[in-house]
Short mmCIF file of C-alpha atoms in Angstrom, two decimals:
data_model
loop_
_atom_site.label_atom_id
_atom_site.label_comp_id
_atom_site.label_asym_id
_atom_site.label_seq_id
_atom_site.Cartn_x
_atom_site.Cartn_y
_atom_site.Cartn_z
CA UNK A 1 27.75 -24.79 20.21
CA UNK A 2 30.58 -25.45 17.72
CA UNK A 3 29.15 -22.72 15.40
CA UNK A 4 29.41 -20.08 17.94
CA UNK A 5 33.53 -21.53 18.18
CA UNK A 6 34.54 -21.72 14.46
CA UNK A 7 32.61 -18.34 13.42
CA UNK A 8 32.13 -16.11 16.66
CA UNK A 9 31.19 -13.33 14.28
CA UNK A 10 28.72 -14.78 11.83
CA UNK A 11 27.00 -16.85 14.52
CA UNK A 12 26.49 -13.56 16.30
CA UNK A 13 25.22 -11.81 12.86
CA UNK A 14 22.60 -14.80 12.27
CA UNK A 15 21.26 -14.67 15.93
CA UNK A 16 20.81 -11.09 15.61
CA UNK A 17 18.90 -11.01 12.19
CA UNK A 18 16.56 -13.58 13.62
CA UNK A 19 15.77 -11.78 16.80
CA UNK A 20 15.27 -8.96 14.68
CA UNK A 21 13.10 -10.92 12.50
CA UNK A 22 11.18 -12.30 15.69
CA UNK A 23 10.75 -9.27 17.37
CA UNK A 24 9.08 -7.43 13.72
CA UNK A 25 6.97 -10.50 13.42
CA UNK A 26 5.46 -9.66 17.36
CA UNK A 27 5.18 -6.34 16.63
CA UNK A 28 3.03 -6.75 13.53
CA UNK A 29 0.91 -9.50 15.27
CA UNK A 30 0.56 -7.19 18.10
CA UNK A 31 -0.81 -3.82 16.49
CA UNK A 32 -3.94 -2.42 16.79
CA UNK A 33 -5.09 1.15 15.28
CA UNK A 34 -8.14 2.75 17.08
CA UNK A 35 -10.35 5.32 15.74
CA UNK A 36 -9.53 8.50 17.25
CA UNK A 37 -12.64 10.85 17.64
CA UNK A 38 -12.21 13.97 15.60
CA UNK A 39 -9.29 13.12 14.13
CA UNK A 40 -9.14 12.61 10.62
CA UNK A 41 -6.98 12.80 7.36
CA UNK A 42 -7.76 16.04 5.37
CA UNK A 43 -8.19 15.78 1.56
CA UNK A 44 -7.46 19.28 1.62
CA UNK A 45 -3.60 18.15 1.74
CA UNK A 46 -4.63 17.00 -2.56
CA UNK A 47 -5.18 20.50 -3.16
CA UNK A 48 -2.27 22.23 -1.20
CA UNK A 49 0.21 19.86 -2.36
CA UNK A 50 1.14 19.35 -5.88
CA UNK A 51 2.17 15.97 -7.40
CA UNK A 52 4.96 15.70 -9.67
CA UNK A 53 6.76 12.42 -11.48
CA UNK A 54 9.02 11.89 -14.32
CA UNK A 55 7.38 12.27 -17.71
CA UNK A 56 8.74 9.03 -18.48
CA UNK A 57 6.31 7.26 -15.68
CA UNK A 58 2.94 9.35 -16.23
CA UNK A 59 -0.13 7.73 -17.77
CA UNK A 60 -2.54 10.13 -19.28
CA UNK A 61 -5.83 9.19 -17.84
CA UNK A 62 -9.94 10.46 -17.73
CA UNK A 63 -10.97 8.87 -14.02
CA UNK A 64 -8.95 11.11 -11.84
CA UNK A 65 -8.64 14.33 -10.58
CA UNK A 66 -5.35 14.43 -12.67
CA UNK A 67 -4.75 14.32 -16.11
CA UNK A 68 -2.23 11.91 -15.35
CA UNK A 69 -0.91 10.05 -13.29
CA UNK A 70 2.54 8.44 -12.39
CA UNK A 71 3.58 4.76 -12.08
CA UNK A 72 6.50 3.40 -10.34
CA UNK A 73 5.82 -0.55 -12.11
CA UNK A 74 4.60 -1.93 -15.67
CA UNK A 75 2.12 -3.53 -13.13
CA UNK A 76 0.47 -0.52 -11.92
CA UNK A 77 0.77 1.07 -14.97
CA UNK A 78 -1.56 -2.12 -16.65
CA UNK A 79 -3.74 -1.17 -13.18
CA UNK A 80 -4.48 2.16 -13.84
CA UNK A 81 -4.87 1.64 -17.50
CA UNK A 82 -7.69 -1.29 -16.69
CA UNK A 83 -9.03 1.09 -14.14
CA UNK A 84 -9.48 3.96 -16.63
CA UNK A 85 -11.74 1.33 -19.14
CA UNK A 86 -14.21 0.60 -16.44
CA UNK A 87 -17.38 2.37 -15.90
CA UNK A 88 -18.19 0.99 -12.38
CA UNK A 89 -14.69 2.75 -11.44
CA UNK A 90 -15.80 6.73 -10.91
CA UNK A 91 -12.17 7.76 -9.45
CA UNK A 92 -8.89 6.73 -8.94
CA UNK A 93 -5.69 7.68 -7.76
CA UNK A 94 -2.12 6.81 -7.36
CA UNK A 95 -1.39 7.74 -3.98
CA UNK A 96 1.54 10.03 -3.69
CA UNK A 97 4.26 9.17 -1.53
CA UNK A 98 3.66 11.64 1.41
CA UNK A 99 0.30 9.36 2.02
CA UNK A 100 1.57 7.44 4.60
CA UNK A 101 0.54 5.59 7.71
CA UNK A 102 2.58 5.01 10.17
CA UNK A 103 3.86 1.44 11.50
CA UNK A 104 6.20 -0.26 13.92
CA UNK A 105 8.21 -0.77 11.22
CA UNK A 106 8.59 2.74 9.34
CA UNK A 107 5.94 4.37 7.11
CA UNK A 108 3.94 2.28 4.67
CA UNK A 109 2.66 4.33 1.38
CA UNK A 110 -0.74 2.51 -0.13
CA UNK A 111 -0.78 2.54 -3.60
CA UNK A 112 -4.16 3.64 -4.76
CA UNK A 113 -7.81 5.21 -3.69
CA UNK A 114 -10.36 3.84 -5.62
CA UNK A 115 -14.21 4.72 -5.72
CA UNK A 116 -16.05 2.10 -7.14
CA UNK A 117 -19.97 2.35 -7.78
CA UNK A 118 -21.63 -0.77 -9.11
CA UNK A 119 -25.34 -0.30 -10.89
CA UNK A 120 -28.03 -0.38 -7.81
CA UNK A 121 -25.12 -0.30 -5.43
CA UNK A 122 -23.65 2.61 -3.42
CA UNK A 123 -20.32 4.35 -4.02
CA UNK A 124 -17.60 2.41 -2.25
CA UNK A 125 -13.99 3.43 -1.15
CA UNK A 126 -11.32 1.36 -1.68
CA UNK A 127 -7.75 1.62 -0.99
CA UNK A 128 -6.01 -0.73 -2.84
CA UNK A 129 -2.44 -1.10 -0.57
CA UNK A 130 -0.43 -2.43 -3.52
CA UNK A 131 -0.75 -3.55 -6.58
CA UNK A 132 1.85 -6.72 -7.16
CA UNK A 133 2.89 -9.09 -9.81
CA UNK A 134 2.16 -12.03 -7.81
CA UNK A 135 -0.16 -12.36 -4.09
CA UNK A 136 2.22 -15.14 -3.08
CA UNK A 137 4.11 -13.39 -0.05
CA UNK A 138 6.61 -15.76 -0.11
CA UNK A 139 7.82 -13.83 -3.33
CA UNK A 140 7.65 -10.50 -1.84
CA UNK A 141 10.38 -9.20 0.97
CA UNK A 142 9.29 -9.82 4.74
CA UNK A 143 9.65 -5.98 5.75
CA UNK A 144 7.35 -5.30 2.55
CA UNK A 145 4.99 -8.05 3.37
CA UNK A 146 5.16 -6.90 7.25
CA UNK A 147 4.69 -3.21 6.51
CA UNK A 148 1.15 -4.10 4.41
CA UNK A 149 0.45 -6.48 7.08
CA UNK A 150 0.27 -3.17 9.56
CA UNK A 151 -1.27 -1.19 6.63
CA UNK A 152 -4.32 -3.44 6.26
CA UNK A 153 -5.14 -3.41 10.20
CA UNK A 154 -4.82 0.42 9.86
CA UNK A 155 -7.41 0.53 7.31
CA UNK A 156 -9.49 -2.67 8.92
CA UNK A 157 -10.73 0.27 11.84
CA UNK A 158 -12.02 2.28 8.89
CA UNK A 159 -15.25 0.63 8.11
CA UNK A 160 -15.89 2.58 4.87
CA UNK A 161 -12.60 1.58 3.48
CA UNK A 162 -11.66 -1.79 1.57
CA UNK A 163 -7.96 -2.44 1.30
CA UNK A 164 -6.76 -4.86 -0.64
CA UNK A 165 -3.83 -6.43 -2.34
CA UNK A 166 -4.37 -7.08 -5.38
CA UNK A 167 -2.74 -8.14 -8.74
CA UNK A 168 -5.17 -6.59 -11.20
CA UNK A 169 -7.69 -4.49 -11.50
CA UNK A 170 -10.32 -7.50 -12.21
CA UNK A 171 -9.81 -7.98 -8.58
CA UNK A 172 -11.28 -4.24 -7.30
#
């Protein structure tokens, strides 16, 4: 009670960040995607819309439908490079950022669609929600972990998709 009396202002700042904070957290417990019949995402939207990226940030590559591709991180650019060595990967790609799904929380762009084929095995879709330095979430920002928290329930409804979060390619 004497916090609220020496600092009206910053007591009423904290209490507001963690309701805030509470009321994400429910949110992203609370979501659930369904399947909606009929409805699904077009890849046509690859071919009308055209990705661009600074020169600086493109990695030439062979496993895409791209010559290149652009990173936004040393770590994906390690990623894609790793991805581009293996033969079990038969195409990948750096999701641009008008791939979205929507969440509570804003939009959330996955990184990367992956379509991995191991010998004997069939093809198998992955979407690969980000690709981090480190899988410890207590390094990461809440909103960020909160947003791929709502990305991998989005994806959990697609049963031909894997999303992961991953730190290297080893781990597709």
């Amino acid at each position: 009670m004497t916090d609220i009396l020496q600092n009206p202002q910053q007591f009423l700042n904290m209490a507001t960040k963690v309701i805030r904070i509470t009321m994400q957290k429910m949110m992203v417990e609370g979501i659930k995607y369904e399947k909606i019949s009929g409805d699904e995402y077009e890849m046509r939207l690859f071919e009308e819309n055209e990705i661009e990226g600074y020169i600086s940030r493109m990695l030439s590559v062979k496993g895409s439908i791209y010559d290149a591709l652009e990173f936004d991180s040393e770590v994906e650019k390690k990623f894609a490079e790793e991805l581009d060595q293996r033969e079990d990967i038969k195409f990948f790609l750096k999701l641009p950022r008008w791939f979205t799904v929507d969440t509570p929380l804003g939009t959330y762009n996955p990184d990367w669609a992956i379509v991995r084929q191991r010998i004997g095995e069939e093809a198998k879709l992955y979407l690969v929600a980000e690709t981090k330095s480190t899988l410890d979430e207590t390094k990461l920002r809440e909103s960020e972990n909160d947003k791929i928290e709502c990305g991998k329930k989005h994806f959990d409804v697609i049963e031909e998709v894997t999303f992961k979060k991953v730190t290297s390619a080893e781990h597709v």
